[in-house]
Short mmCIF file of C-alpha atoms and ligand atoms in Angstrom, two decimals:
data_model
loop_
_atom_site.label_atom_id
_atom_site.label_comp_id
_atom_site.label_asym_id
_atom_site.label_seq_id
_atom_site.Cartn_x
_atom_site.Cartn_y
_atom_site.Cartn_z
CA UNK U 1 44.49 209.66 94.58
CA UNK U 2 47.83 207.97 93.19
CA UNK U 3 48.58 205.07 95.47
CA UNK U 4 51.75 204.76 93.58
CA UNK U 5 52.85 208.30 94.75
CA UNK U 6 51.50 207.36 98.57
CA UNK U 7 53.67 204.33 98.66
CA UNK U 8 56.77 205.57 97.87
CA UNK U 9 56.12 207.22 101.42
CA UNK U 10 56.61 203.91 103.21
CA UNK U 11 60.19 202.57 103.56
CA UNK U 12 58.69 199.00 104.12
CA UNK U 13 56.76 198.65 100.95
CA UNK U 14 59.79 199.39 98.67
CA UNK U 15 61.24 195.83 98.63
CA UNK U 16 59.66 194.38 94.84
CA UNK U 17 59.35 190.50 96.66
CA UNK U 18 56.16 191.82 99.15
CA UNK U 19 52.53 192.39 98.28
CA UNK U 20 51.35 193.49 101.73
CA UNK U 21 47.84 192.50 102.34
CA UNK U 22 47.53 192.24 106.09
CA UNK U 23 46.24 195.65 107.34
CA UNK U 24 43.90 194.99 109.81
CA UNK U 25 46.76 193.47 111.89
CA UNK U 26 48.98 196.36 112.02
CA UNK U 27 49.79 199.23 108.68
CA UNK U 28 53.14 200.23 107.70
CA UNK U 29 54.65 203.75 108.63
CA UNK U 30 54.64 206.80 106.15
CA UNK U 31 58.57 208.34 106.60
CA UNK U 32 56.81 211.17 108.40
CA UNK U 33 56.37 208.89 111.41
CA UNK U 34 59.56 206.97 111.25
CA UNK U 35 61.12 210.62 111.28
CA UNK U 36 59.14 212.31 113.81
CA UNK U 37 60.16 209.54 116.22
CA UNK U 38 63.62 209.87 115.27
CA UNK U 39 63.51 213.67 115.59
CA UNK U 40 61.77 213.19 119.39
CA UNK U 41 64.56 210.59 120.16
CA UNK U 42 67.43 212.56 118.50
CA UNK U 43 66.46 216.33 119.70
CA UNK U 44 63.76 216.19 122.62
CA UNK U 45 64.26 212.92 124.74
CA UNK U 46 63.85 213.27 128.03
CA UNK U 47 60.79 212.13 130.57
CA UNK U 48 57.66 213.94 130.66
CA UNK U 49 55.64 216.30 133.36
CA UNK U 50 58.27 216.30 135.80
CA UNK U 51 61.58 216.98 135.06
CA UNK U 52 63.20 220.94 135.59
CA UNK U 53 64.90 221.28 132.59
CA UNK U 54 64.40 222.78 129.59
CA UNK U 55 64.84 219.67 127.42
CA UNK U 56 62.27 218.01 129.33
CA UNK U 57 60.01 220.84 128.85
CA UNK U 58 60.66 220.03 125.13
CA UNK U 59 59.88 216.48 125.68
CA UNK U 60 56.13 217.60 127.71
CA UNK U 61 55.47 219.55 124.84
CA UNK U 62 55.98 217.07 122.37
CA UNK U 63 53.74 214.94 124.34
CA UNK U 64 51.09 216.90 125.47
CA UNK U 65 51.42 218.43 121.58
CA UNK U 66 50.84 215.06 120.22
CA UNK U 67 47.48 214.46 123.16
CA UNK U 68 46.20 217.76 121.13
CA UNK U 69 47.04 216.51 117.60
CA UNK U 70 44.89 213.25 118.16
CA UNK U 71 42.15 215.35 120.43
CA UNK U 72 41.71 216.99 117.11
CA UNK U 73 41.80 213.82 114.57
CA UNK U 74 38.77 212.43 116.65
CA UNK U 75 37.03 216.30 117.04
CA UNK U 76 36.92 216.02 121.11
CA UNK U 77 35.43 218.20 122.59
CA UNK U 78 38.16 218.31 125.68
CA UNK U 79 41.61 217.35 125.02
CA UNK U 80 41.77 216.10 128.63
CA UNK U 81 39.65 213.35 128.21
CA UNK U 82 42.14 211.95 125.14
CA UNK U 83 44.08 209.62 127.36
CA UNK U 84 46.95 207.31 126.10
CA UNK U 85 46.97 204.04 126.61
CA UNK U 86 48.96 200.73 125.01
CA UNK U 87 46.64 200.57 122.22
CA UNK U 88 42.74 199.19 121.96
CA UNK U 89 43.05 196.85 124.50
CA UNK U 90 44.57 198.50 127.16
CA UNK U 91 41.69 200.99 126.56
CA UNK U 92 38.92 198.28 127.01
CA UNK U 93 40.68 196.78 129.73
CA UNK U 94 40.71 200.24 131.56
CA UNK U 95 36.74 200.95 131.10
CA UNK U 96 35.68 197.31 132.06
CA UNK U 97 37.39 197.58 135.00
CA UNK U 98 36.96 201.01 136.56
CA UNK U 99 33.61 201.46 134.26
CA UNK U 100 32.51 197.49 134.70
CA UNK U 101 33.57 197.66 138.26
CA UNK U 102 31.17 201.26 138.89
CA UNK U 103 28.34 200.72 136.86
CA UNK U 104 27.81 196.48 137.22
CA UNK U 105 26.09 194.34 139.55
CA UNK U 106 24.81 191.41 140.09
CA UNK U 107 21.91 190.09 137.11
CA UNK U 108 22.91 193.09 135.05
CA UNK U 109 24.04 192.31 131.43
CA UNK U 110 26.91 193.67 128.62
CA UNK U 111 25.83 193.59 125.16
CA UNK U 112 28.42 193.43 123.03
CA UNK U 113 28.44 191.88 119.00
CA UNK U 114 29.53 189.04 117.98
CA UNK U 115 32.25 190.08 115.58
CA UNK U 116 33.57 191.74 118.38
CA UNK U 117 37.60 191.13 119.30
CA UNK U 118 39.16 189.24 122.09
CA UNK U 119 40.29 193.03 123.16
CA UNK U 120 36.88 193.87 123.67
CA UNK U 121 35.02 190.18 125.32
CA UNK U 122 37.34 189.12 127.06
CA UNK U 123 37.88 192.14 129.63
CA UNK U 124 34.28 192.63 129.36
CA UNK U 125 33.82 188.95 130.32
CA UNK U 126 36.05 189.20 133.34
CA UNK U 127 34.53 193.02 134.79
CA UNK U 128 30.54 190.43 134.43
CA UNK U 129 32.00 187.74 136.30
CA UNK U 130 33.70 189.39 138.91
CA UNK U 131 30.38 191.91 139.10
CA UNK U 132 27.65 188.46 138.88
CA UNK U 133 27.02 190.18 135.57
CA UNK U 134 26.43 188.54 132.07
CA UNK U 135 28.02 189.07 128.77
CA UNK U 136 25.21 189.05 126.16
CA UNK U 137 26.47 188.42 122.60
CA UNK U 138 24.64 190.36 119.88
CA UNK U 139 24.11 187.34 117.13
CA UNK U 140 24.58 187.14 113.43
CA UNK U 141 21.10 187.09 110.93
CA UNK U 142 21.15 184.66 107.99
CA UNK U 143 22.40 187.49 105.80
CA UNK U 144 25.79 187.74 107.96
CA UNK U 145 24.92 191.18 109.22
CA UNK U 146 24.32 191.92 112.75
CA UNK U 147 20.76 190.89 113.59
CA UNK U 148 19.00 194.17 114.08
CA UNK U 149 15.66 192.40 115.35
CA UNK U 150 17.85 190.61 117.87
CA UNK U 151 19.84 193.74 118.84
CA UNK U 152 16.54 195.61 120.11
CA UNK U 153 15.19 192.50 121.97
CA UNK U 154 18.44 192.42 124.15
CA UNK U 155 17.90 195.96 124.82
CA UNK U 156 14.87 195.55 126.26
CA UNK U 157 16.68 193.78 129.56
CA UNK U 158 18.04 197.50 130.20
CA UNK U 159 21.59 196.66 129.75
CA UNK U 160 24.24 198.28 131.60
CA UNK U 161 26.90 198.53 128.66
CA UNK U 162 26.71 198.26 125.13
CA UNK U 163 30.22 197.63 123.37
CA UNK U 164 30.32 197.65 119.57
CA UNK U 165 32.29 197.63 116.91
CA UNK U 166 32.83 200.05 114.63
CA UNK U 167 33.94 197.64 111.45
CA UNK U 168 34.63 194.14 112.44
CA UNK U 169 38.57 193.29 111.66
CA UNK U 170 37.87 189.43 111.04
CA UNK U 171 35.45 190.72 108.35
CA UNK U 172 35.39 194.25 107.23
CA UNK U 173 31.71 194.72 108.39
CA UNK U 174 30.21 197.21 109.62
CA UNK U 175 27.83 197.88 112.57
CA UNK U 176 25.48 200.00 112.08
CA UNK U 177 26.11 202.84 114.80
CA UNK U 178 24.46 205.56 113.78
CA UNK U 179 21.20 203.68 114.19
CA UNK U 180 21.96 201.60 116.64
CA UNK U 181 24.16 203.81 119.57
CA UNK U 182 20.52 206.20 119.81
CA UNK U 183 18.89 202.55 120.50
CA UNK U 184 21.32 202.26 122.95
CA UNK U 185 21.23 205.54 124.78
CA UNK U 186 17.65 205.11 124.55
CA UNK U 187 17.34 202.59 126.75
CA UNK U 188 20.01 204.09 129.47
CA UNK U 189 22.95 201.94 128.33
CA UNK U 190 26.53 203.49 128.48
CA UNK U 191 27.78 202.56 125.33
CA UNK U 192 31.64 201.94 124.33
CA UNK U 193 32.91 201.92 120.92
CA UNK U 194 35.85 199.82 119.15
CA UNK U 195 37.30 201.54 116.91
CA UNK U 196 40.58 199.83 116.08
CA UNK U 197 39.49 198.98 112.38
CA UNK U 198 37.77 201.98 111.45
CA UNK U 199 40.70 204.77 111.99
CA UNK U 200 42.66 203.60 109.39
CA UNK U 201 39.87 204.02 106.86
CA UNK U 202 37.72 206.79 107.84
CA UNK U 203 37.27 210.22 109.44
CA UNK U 204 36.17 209.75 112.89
CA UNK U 205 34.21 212.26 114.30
CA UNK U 206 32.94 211.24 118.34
CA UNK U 207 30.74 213.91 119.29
CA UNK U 208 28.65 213.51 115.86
CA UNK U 209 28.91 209.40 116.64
CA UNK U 210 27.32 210.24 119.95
CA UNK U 211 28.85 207.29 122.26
CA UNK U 212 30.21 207.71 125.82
CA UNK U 213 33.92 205.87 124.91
CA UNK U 214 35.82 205.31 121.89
CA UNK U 215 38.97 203.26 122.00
CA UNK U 216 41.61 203.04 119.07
CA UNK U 217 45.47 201.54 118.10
CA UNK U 218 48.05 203.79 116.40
CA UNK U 219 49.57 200.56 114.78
CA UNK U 220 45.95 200.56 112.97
CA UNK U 221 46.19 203.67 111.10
CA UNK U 222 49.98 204.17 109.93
CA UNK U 223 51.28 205.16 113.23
CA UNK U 224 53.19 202.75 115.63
CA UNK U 225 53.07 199.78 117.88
CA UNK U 226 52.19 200.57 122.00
CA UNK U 227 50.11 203.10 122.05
CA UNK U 228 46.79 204.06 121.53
CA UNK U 229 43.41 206.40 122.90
CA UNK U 230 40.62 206.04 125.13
CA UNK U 231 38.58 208.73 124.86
CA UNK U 232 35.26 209.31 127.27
CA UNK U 233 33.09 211.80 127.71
CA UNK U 234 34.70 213.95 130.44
CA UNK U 235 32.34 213.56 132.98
CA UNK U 236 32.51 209.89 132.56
CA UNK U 237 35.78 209.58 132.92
CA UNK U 238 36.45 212.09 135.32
CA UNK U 239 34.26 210.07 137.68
CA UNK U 240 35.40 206.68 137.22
CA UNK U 241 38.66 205.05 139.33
CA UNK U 242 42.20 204.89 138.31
CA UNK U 243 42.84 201.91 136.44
CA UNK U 244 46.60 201.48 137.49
CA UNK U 245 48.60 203.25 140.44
CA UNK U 246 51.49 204.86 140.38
CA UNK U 247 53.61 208.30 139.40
CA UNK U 248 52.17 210.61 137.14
CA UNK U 249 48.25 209.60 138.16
CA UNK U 250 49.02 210.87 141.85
CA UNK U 251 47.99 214.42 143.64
CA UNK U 252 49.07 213.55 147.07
CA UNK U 253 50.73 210.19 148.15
CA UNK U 254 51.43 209.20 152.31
CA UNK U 255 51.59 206.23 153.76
CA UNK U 256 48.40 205.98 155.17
CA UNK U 257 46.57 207.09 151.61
CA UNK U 258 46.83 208.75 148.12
CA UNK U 259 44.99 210.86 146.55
CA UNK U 260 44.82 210.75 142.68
CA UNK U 261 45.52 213.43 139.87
CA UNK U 262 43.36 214.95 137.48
CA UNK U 263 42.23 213.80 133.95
CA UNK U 264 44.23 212.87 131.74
CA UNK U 265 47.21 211.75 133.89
CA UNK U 266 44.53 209.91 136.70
CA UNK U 267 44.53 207.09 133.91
CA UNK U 268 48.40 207.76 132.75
CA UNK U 269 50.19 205.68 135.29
CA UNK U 270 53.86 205.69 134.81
CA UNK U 271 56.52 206.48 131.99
CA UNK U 272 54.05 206.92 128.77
CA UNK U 273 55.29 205.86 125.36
CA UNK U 274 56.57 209.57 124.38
CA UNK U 275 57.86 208.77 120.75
CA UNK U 276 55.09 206.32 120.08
CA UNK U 277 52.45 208.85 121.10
CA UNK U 278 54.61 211.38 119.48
CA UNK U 279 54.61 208.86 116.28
CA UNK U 280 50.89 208.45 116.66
CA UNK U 281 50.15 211.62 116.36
CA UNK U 282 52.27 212.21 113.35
CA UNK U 283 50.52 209.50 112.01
CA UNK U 284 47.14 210.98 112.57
CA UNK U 285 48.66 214.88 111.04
CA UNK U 286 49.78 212.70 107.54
CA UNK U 287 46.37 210.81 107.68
CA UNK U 288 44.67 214.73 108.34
CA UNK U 289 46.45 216.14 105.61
CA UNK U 290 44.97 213.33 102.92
CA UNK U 291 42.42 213.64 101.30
CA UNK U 292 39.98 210.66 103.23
CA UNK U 293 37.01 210.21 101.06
CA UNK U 294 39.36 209.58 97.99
CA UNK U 295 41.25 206.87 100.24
CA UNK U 296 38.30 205.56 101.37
CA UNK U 297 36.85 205.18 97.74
CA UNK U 298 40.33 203.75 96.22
CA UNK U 299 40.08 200.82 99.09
CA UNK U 300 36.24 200.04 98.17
CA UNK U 301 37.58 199.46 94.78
CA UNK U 302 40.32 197.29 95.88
CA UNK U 303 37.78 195.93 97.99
CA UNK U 304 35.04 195.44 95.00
CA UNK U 305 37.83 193.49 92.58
CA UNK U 306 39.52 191.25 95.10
CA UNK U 307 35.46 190.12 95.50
CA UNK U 308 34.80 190.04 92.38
CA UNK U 309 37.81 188.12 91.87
CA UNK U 310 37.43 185.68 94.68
CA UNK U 311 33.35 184.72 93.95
CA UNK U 312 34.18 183.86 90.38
CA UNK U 313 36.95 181.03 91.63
CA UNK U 314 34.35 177.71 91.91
CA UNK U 315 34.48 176.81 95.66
CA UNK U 316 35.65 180.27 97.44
CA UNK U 317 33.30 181.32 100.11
CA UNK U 318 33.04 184.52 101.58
CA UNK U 319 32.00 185.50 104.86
CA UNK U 320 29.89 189.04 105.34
CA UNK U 321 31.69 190.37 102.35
CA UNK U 322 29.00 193.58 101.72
CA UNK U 323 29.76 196.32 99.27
CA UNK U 324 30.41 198.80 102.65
CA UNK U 325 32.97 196.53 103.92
CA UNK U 326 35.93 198.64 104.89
CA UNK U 327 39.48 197.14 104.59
CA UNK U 328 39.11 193.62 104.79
CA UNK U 329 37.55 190.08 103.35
CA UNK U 330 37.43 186.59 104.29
CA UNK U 331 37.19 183.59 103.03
CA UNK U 332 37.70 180.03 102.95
CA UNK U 333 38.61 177.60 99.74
CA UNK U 334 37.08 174.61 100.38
CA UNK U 335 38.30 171.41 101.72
CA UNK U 336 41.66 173.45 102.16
CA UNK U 337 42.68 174.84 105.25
CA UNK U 338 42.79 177.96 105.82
CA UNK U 339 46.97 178.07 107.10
CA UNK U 340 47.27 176.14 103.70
CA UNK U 341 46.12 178.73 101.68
CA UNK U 342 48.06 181.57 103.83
CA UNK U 343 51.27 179.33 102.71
CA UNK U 344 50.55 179.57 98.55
CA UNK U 345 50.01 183.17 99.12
CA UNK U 346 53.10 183.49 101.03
CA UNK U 347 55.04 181.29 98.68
CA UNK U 348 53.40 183.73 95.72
CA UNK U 349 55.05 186.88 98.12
CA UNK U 350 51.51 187.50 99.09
CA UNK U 351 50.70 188.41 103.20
CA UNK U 352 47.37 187.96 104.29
CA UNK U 353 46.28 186.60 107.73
CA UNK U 354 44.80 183.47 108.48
CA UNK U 355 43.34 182.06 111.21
CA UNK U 356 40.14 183.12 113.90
CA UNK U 357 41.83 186.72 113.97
CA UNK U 358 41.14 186.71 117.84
CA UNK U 359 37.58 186.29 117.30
CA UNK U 360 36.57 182.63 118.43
CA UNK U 361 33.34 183.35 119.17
CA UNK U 362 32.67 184.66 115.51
CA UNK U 363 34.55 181.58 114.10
CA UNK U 364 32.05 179.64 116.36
CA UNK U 365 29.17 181.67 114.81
CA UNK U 366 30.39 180.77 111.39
CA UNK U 367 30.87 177.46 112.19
CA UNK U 368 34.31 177.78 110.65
CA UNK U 369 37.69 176.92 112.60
CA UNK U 370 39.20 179.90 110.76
CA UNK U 371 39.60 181.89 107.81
CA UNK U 372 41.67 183.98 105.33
CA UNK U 373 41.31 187.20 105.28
CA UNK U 374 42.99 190.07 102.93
CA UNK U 375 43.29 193.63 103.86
CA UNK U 376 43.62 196.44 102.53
CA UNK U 377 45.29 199.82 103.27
CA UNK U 378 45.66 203.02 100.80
CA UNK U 379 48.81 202.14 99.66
CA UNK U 380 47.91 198.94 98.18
CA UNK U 381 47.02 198.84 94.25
CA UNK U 382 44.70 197.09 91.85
CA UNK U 383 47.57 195.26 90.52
CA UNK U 384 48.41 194.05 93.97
CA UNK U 385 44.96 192.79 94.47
CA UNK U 386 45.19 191.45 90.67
CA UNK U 387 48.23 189.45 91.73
CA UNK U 388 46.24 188.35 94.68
CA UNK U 389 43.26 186.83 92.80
CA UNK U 390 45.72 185.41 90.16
CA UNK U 391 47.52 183.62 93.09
CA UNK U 392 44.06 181.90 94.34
CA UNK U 393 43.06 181.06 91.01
CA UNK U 394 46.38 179.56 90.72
CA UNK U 395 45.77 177.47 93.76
CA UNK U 396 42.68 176.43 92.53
CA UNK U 397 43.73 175.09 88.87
CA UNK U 398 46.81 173.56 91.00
CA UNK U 399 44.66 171.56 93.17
CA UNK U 400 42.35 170.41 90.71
CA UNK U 401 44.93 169.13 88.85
CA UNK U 402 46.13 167.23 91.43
CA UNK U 403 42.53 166.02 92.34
CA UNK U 404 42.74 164.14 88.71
C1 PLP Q 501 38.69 195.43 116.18
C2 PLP Q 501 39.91 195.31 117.04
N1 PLP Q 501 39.82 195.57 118.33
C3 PLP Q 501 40.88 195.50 119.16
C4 PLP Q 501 42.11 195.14 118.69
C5 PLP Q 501 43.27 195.10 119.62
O1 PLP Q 501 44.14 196.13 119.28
P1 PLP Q 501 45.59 196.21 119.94
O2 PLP Q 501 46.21 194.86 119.74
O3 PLP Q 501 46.26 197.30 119.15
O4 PLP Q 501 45.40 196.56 121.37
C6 PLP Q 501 42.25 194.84 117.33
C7 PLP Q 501 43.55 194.37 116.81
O5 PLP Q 501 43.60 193.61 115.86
C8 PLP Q 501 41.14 194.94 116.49
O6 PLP Q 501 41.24 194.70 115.18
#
């Protein structure tokens, strides 16, 4: 694994002034998916599914190709139940309101953790109020792990819906599904995963993960921006509403009524993003054809020094920063804010994110207005993350300095 070699893949990371630490928001794009979006727009552009020409049978193919390519990168079972979507939160916004609007009613509750993204509460939030449901937040233990103890005393209400995530992107934790998606199932919750983080970093396999809906972002895992998967269990999805009317998600429209198309295109309302699902899939062929434990390993080790690096700097602390994190870290320096410190990094040519990362309700739980967080991908390098830590020391000595 040479990340040397796998950068000079990505057009964006060639300029020397940019240390690109800032992931979990959105990865840059191998040349593979800049050109397969180029090659769709150059060679096979033309709208899908309905057109009677040969260069929009091109254009279907690509498409419905690219529907097989991810069916694949997630092992589903059916490649009709891969549906595109915008990204993560169009997905979640789709299953809390034709999944939250079938399954909830009044008194019921939603579980859902409380490193969970705005992408996945809020929608979740909405589909309990509008059903006189409640949206039970899955709490933090002293440790800064999900509290397990907690976890299986919610589940004894008999929740309706469990939504987790896979690895939390304001922290790089993980939640522990394998354990806890049986618990789950168990007690005759549907359960919906969030997945946005852990695509990027890790084989994802949903029929050995076991839950009933996995939603993930292209942007998250090298591909582009606008488009992303919900995937279901067919039967699931096959008997929930349509989300969003329109062409393509139509069998018969009159008038008086319409009747509605089969999966995938019943949740495929409108003009799809063709090159960006096209992209997306190239994206998910260049991340197939890696080797993934080896990435996985080289970002723990990015991972392990930037730690290292930040708990030996007197008055860093770091939030849920466990030896399985995957991708990301956060901390705070104290008595500095947290945009403050995102400036001497930036100043230093050094992009992280700071902020509450769309997760209020964790910052709330941390008792922390926000925070910095770095993030890693497979391109990145120790010397990057060296750089890194020698910038926050730098800040440090700086400020202490100036304390005198
Ligand atoms: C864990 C998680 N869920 C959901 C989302 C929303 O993804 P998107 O903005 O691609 O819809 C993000 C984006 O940061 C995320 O990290």
């Amino acid at each position: 694994m040479s990340p040397e070699h796998l950068r000079r893949q990505f057009p964006a990371l060639q300029r020397p002034d940019l240390i690109y630490l800032d992931n979990a928001a959105t990865t840059q794009k191998p040349k593979a998916v800049l050109d397969a979006m180029a090659q769709f727009y150059t060679s096979d552009n033309a709208n899908v599914h309905r057109g009677a020409h040969r260069l929009s049978a091109r254009a279907t193919r690509a498409f419905e190709g690219a529907r097989d390519t991810l069916a694949r990168f997630i092992n589903a079972p059916q490649r009709d139940s891969v549906i595109f979507t915008r990204g993560t939160t169009e997905a979640m916004n789709l299953l809390a309101s034709s999944l939250g609007g079938q399954v909830l009613g009044p008194g019921d509750t939603v579980l859902i953790d409380t490193w969970a993204h705005h992408a996945s509460i809020v929608p979740w939030q909405q589909a309990a109020a509008r059903a006189g449901a409640r949206l039970c937040p899955i709490p933090l233990d002293a440790s800064g792990r999900l509290d397990e103890a907690a976890y299986q005393a919610l589940l004894a209400q008999r929740p309706k819906v469990v939504v987790l995530t896979e690895i939390a992107n304001a922290l790089g934790a993980r939640t522990p599904l394998a354990r806890w998606l049986p618990l789950a199932k168990a007690v005759g919750a549907l359960t919906v995963v969030d997945g946005a983080q852990a695509v990027g970093h890790q084989a994802v396999d949903v029929q050995a993960l076991g839950a009933d809906c996995y939603a993930f972002s292209g942007h998250k895992m090298y591909g582009p921006t606008g488009i992303g998967v919900l995937w279901g269990r067919h039967e699931l999805l096959a008997s929930l509403p349509p989300y969003q009317f329109g062409g393509e998600m139509i069998d018969q429209v009159s008038f008086e009524q319409s009747s509605f198309n089969r999966l995938p295109f019943r949740f495929e309302a409108g003009t799809p993003a063709i090159a960006e699902a096209v992209g997306m899939a190239a994206a998910a062929d260049w991340l197939m054809a890696q080797d993934r434990q080896a990435l996985a390993a080289h970002e723990s080790a990015l991972l392990a020094r930037a730690r290292a690096g930040l708990s030996a700097i007197d008055g860093v602390t770091l939030y849920s920063a466990f030896e399985d994190n995957a991708g990301a870290l956060a901390f705070n320096l104290t008595g500095e804010h947290h945009q403050d410190v995102g400036i001497w990094l930036d100043q230093a040519g050094i992009a992280v994110r700071c902020g509450h990362h769309c997760c209020q309700p964790l910052m709330a739980a941390l008792q922390v207005r926000g925070t910095c967080r770095v993030s890693v991908a497979a391109y990145n390098t120790e010397a990057e993350i060296g750089a890194f830590v020698a910038a926050m020391q730098e800040m440090k000595e700086f400020l202490d300095d100036d304390a005198q």
